[in-house]
Coordinates of C-alpha atoms and ligand atoms in Angstrom, one line a residue:
M26 CA 152.1 91.8 81.0
N27 CA 150.5 89.0 83.3
P28 CA 147.1 88.5 82.2
T29 CA 144.4 90.7 84.7
I30 CA 140.8 91.3 85.3
S31 CA 139.3 94.8 85.0
I32 CA 136.0 95.9 86.0
V33 CA 134.5 98.9 83.5
T34 CA 131.9 100.9 84.6
G35 CA 130.4 102.5 82.0
G36 CA 131.3 99.4 79.5
A37 CA 128.5 100.1 77.2
G38 CA 129.3 103.2 76.6
F39 CA 131.3 104.6 73.6
L40 CA 134.6 104.8 75.1
G41 CA 134.1 101.9 77.9
S42 CA 133.2 99.2 75.4
H43 CA 136.1 100.2 73.2
L44 CA 138.3 99.9 76.4
C45 CA 136.9 96.3 76.9
D46 CA 137.8 95.6 73.5
R47 CA 141.6 97.0 74.1
L48 CA 141.8 94.8 76.9
L49 CA 140.6 91.8 75.5
A50 CA 142.8 92.2 72.8
E51 CA 145.9 92.1 74.9
G52 CA 144.9 88.8 76.7
H53 CA 142.9 90.2 80.3
S54 CA 139.3 89.3 80.9
V55 CA 136.6 92.0 81.3
V56 CA 133.8 92.7 83.8
A57 CA 131.7 95.6 82.3
M58 CA 129.3 97.2 84.7
D59 CA 126.4 99.7 83.1
N60 CA 122.8 100.8 83.9
L61 CA 122.1 101.2 80.1
I62 CA 120.8 105.1 81.0
T63 CA 123.0 106.0 77.9
G64 CA 125.1 102.9 77.4
N65 CA 124.1 100.3 74.6
M66 CA 124.5 96.8 74.7
N67 CA 124.9 97.2 71.1
N68 CA 128.0 98.3 71.5
L69 CA 129.1 94.9 73.0
A70 CA 127.2 92.4 70.9
H71 CA 130.0 91.3 69.6
L72 CA 132.0 90.2 72.7
A73 CA 128.5 88.0 73.6
G74 CA 130.5 84.5 74.2
Q75 CA 133.4 85.5 74.9
E76 CA 135.0 84.0 78.2
R77 CA 136.9 85.9 79.3
F78 CA 133.8 88.9 79.0
R79 CA 130.7 89.1 81.5
F80 CA 128.4 91.9 81.6
I81 CA 126.4 93.1 84.9
K82 CA 123.4 95.7 84.5
Q83 CA 124.4 97.5 87.0
D84 CA 123.9 101.1 88.7
V85 CA 127.2 102.1 90.0
T86 CA 125.9 104.6 92.1
E87 CA 124.5 101.7 94.4
Y88 CA 127.1 99.1 96.5
L89 CA 128.8 97.4 94.3
F90 CA 129.5 93.6 95.2
Y91 CA 131.7 91.4 92.8
P92 CA 133.3 88.4 94.8
G93 CA 136.3 87.3 92.6
H94 CA 139.8 88.8 92.2
I95 CA 140.1 92.6 90.5
D96 CA 143.2 93.7 89.6
Y97 CA 141.8 96.6 87.9
V98 CA 138.9 98.9 88.0
F99 CA 138.2 102.0 85.4
H100 CA 135.4 104.3 86.4
F101 CA 133.9 105.3 83.0
A102 CA 130.7 105.3 83.7
S103 CA 129.1 108.9 83.3
P104 CA 126.6 110.8 80.9
A105 CA 129.0 112.6 78.5
S106 CA 127.4 114.6 76.1
P107 CA 126.5 118.4 76.8
I108 CA 122.4 117.4 75.8
D109 CA 122.6 114.1 78.1
Y110 CA 124.0 115.8 81.4
L111 CA 121.2 118.4 80.7
K112 CA 118.6 115.3 80.5
L113 CA 120.5 113.6 83.5
P114 CA 121.9 116.7 85.9
I115 CA 121.0 114.5 88.9
P116 CA 122.0 111.0 87.4
T117 CA 125.4 112.5 86.2
L118 CA 126.1 114.6 89.6
K119 CA 125.2 111.1 91.7
V120 CA 127.6 108.9 89.2
G121 CA 130.4 110.8 89.4
A122 CA 130.0 111.5 93.3
L123 CA 128.6 108.8 94.5
G124 CA 129.6 106.2 91.9
T125 CA 133.3 107.3 91.8
H126 CA 133.2 106.8 95.9
K127 CA 131.6 102.9 95.3
A128 CA 134.1 102.3 92.3
L129 CA 136.8 103.6 94.8
G130 CA 135.8 101.9 97.6
L131 CA 135.7 98.2 95.2
A132 CA 138.9 99.3 94.2
R133 CA 140.3 99.6 97.7
S134 CA 138.8 96.2 98.8
K135 CA 140.1 94.3 96.2
N136 CA 143.3 95.8 96.8
A137 CA 143.2 96.6 92.6
C138 CA 144.5 99.6 90.7
F139 CA 141.8 102.3 89.6
V140 CA 141.6 104.3 86.7
L141 CA 139.2 107.5 86.8
A142 CA 138.2 108.6 83.7
S143 CA 138.1 112.8 83.7
T144 CA 137.6 115.5 81.3
S145 CA 139.0 118.2 79.7
E146 CA 135.6 119.6 80.8
I147 CA 137.2 119.9 84.3
Y148 CA 139.5 123.3 82.7
G149 CA 135.9 125.0 81.7
D150 CA 136.1 127.7 79.7
P151 CA 139.9 128.2 80.2
L152 CA 141.9 131.3 80.9
V153 CA 145.0 129.2 80.2
H154 CA 145.9 128.1 76.2
P155 CA 146.6 125.4 75.3
Q156 CA 145.5 123.5 78.8
N157 CA 148.4 121.6 81.3
E158 CA 147.6 119.4 83.9
D159 CA 148.5 122.1 86.3
Y160 CA 145.5 124.7 85.3
W161 CA 142.8 124.4 87.7
G162 CA 140.4 125.7 85.4
N163 CA 137.5 128.0 85.3
V164 CA 133.9 126.5 86.0
N165 CA 130.6 127.8 86.6
P166 CA 129.4 125.7 89.5
I167 CA 125.9 126.5 88.9
G168 CA 125.6 126.7 84.7
P169 CA 124.0 123.9 82.8
R170 CA 127.9 121.9 82.4
G171 CA 128.5 122.6 86.2
V172 CA 126.6 119.3 87.1
Y173 CA 129.0 117.4 84.9
D174 CA 132.2 119.3 85.7
E175 CA 131.5 119.5 89.1
A176 CA 131.0 115.6 89.4
K177 CA 134.2 115.2 87.6
R178 CA 135.8 117.7 89.5
F179 CA 134.8 116.3 92.7
A180 CA 135.9 112.6 91.5
E181 CA 139.1 114.1 90.8
A182 CA 138.9 114.9 94.3
M183 CA 137.9 112.0 95.6
T184 CA 140.5 109.6 93.8
F185 CA 143.0 112.0 94.9
A186 CA 142.2 111.5 98.5
Y187 CA 141.9 107.6 98.3
R188 CA 145.1 108.0 97.2
Q189 CA 146.9 109.6 99.9
F190 CA 144.9 108.7 102.6
H191 CA 144.4 105.1 101.6
G192 CA 147.8 104.8 99.8
M193 CA 146.0 103.2 96.9
N194 CA 147.2 103.4 93.6
A195 CA 144.5 105.3 92.1
K196 CA 145.4 107.4 88.4
I197 CA 143.5 109.8 86.5
V198 CA 143.2 110.6 82.7
R199 CA 141.4 114.0 81.5
I200 CA 140.2 113.1 78.0
F201 CA 139.6 115.8 75.8
N202 CA 137.1 115.4 72.6
T203 CA 137.3 112.4 71.1
Y204 CA 135.3 110.4 68.6
G205 CA 134.7 107.7 66.2
P206 CA 132.6 104.2 66.0
R207 CA 129.8 103.7 68.6
M208 CA 128.7 107.7 69.6
R209 CA 125.6 107.7 69.2
L210 CA 124.1 109.7 66.4
Q211 CA 121.3 111.5 68.9
D212 CA 124.2 112.3 71.5
G213 CA 124.5 116.3 70.3
R214 CA 127.9 115.9 70.4
V215 CA 129.4 118.0 66.9
V216 CA 130.8 114.6 65.0
P217 CA 127.8 112.6 65.3
A218 CA 125.8 115.9 65.0
F219 CA 127.5 117.1 61.6
I220 CA 128.4 113.9 60.3
G221 CA 124.3 112.9 60.8
Q222 CA 123.4 116.3 59.3
A223 CA 125.8 116.0 56.5
L224 CA 124.5 112.4 55.3
R225 CA 121.4 113.4 55.8
G226 CA 121.5 116.6 53.3
E227 CA 120.1 118.6 56.0
P228 CA 122.1 122.1 57.2
L229 CA 125.6 121.9 59.5
T230 CA 123.7 123.5 63.1
V231 CA 126.8 125.7 64.1
F232 CA 126.4 127.0 67.5
G233 CA 127.1 131.2 67.7
A234 CA 129.7 132.3 64.9
G235 CA 131.7 128.7 64.6
T236 CA 134.9 131.0 66.5
Q237 CA 135.3 128.4 69.5
T238 CA 137.9 125.7 69.0
R239 CA 138.0 122.4 69.9
S240 CA 141.0 119.0 69.1
F241 CA 139.3 115.8 68.4
C242 CA 141.4 112.8 69.2
Y243 CA 140.2 109.3 67.4
V244 CA 139.1 106.8 70.1
S245 CA 141.8 104.1 69.4
D246 CA 144.3 107.0 70.0
L247 CA 142.6 108.0 73.0
I248 CA 142.7 104.3 74.3
E249 CA 146.3 103.6 73.7
G250 CA 147.2 106.8 76.2
I251 CA 145.1 105.1 78.9
Y252 CA 146.4 101.6 78.2
R253 CA 149.7 103.1 78.5
L254 CA 148.7 104.9 81.7
A255 CA 146.9 102.0 83.4
I256 CA 150.0 99.5 83.1
S257 CA 152.6 102.7 83.8
N258 CA 154.1 103.6 86.9
E259 CA 152.1 106.9 86.5
S260 CA 149.3 108.3 88.3
G261 CA 148.4 111.2 86.2
P262 CA 146.2 113.5 86.1
M263 CA 147.4 112.9 82.6
N264 CA 145.8 114.6 79.8
I265 CA 144.9 112.4 77.0
G266 CA 144.0 113.9 73.3
N267 CA 144.6 115.4 70.2
P268 CA 146.3 118.7 70.1
V269 CA 145.3 119.2 66.8
E270 CA 142.9 122.4 66.8
L271 CA 140.4 123.9 64.9
T272 CA 137.4 125.9 65.1
V273 CA 134.0 124.2 64.7
K274 CA 133.3 126.5 61.3
Q275 CA 136.3 124.9 60.1
F276 CA 134.8 121.6 61.5
A277 CA 132.0 121.7 59.8
E278 CA 133.4 122.4 56.4
T279 CA 135.6 119.7 57.0
I280 CA 132.7 117.1 57.8
L281 CA 131.6 119.1 54.1
R282 CA 134.4 118.1 52.2
I283 CA 134.8 114.7 53.2
T284 CA 131.2 113.7 53.4
G285 CA 130.9 115.2 49.8
S286 CA 127.7 116.5 51.3
R287 CA 125.6 120.0 49.9
S288 CA 124.3 120.5 52.8
Q289 CA 124.7 124.3 54.2
I290 CA 125.9 125.6 57.1
V291 CA 123.5 127.4 59.5
H292 CA 124.1 128.8 62.9
N293 CA 122.0 128.7 65.7
P294 CA 122.4 130.3 69.0
L295 CA 125.9 129.6 71.3
P296 CA 124.9 127.2 74.5
V297 CA 125.4 128.9 77.6
D298 CA 129.2 128.2 79.0
D299 CA 130.3 126.9 75.8
P300 CA 134.0 126.9 76.5
K301 CA 135.6 129.1 74.2
Q302 CA 138.9 127.7 73.3
R303 CA 140.2 123.7 74.1
R304 CA 143.4 121.7 73.0
P305 CA 145.4 119.7 75.7
D306 CA 149.2 119.8 76.4
I307 CA 150.3 116.6 76.3
N308 CA 153.8 117.1 76.9
R309 CA 153.1 115.1 79.9
A310 CA 151.8 111.8 78.2
R311 CA 154.5 112.2 75.6
T312 CA 157.6 112.0 78.0
R313 CA 156.2 110.1 80.7
L314 CA 154.3 107.5 78.9
G315 CA 155.5 107.4 75.3
W316 CA 152.3 108.4 73.8
E317 CA 151.0 110.8 71.0
P318 CA 148.0 110.5 68.6
K319 CA 148.9 109.0 65.6
I320 CA 145.6 108.5 63.9
P321 CA 145.2 111.9 61.3
L322 CA 141.6 113.8 61.7
E323 CA 140.7 113.1 58.2
A324 CA 141.7 109.3 58.8
G325 CA 139.3 109.1 61.8
L326 CA 136.2 110.9 60.0
E327 CA 136.5 108.5 57.5
K328 CA 136.1 105.4 59.9
T329 CA 133.5 107.2 61.6
I330 CA 131.6 108.6 58.9
R331 CA 131.6 105.0 57.3
Y332 CA 130.0 103.8 60.4
F333 CA 127.2 106.3 60.3
R334 CA 126.4 106.0 57.2
D335 CA 125.6 102.1 57.9
R336 CA 123.4 103.7 60.5
I337 CA 121.8 106.2 58.3
D338 CA 118.8 105.2 56.3
S339 CA 120.2 105.1 52.2
T340 CA 117.0 106.7 51.2
C341 CA 117.8 110.0 53.2
G342 CA 119.3 112.5 51.1
R343 CA 123.6 112.8 51.6
Ligands
UDP424 N1 128.1 122.0 68.4 C1 127.8 122.7 67.4 N2 126.8 122.5 66.7 C2 126.5 121.0 67.1 C3 126.5 120.6 68.1 C4 127.9 121.3 69.0 O1 128.4 124.1 67.1 O2 125.3 120.5 67.1 C5 129.8 123.1 68.8 C6 129.4 123.3 70.3 O3 128.9 124.6 70.8 C7 131.0 123.0 71.2 C8 131.7 122.0 69.9 O4 130.9 122.2 69.2 O5 131.2 124.6 70.9 C9 132.0 120.9 70.6 O6 130.4 120.4 71.0 P1 130.2 118.9 71.7 O7 128.9 119.0 72.0 O8 130.8 117.9 71.1 O9 131.3 118.9 73.3 P2 132.1 119.9 74.5 O10 133.6 120.0 73.5 O11 131.3 121.9 74.0 O12 132.1 119.1 75.5

């Protein structure tokens, strides 16, 4: 494939920064944009001085200007953890709605391909299991997660409208729970929460009885799926995630086993509207992109634990 130029909104975030790395590794050029409200420049520090990489501090809900040629706009900017979007409800709505509009407008003006980072949250608390792309979802618009879920649903509708009305090459990837290095220890999501607690010797806070399920995809597998979607003739929506499903309780036990931690498990109240089950049906990605995840949970967790271990004060108990 010829070298391309991409804009990655949310480029300083967990997924955005890994996407930048992958595009650069494939020989492409990247302009990362981020307003750094949840993103962090440390995620891009290793790219400083790279000739094919540029960072622009930018709030993507405002008018986006970029003078040069662009082949792709990857719209990955958004708070993405439940505690982030509880703390930042209006910015979450704005980046999903106004930010998607601006990013689509930029892509259209450049005749570029647009790729929206959507989410399994658009399925809400699903009544269909596993979730395939034809399921419309079960979302509470005014619940605490509604700001994220509805922003992403609107973003999908907007992306689809640009595709239909303007004939744009606009794609949608629905990202399921993903983990790996560069997640923030304090972002409240279950992977950094449990690993941080286990490494510090604190109790693991299982919400509710821990019977709710999730399916965790290692970040390099996810980025591979997104990259394949971007360069394919497919436009999605396309689920990308790992279909191996486990309960949150089983996940806590797995973390205890792999870290060797002697932490206890405690039960805290279940957050409102917490989805009871989630597992991607990835048949579409398998058949149309030839993609499926390769990294087993334990191997991915070991890499992630190593990353967090380096960031936790070694004087804290394990
Ligand atoms: N969870 C938990 N303890 C924590 C953080 C999360 O039991 O300290 C649960 C949460 O209730 C949910 C699951 O883990 O059922 C995944 O939560 P996360 O915030 O990672 O993402 P979600 O899939 O809910 O968007």
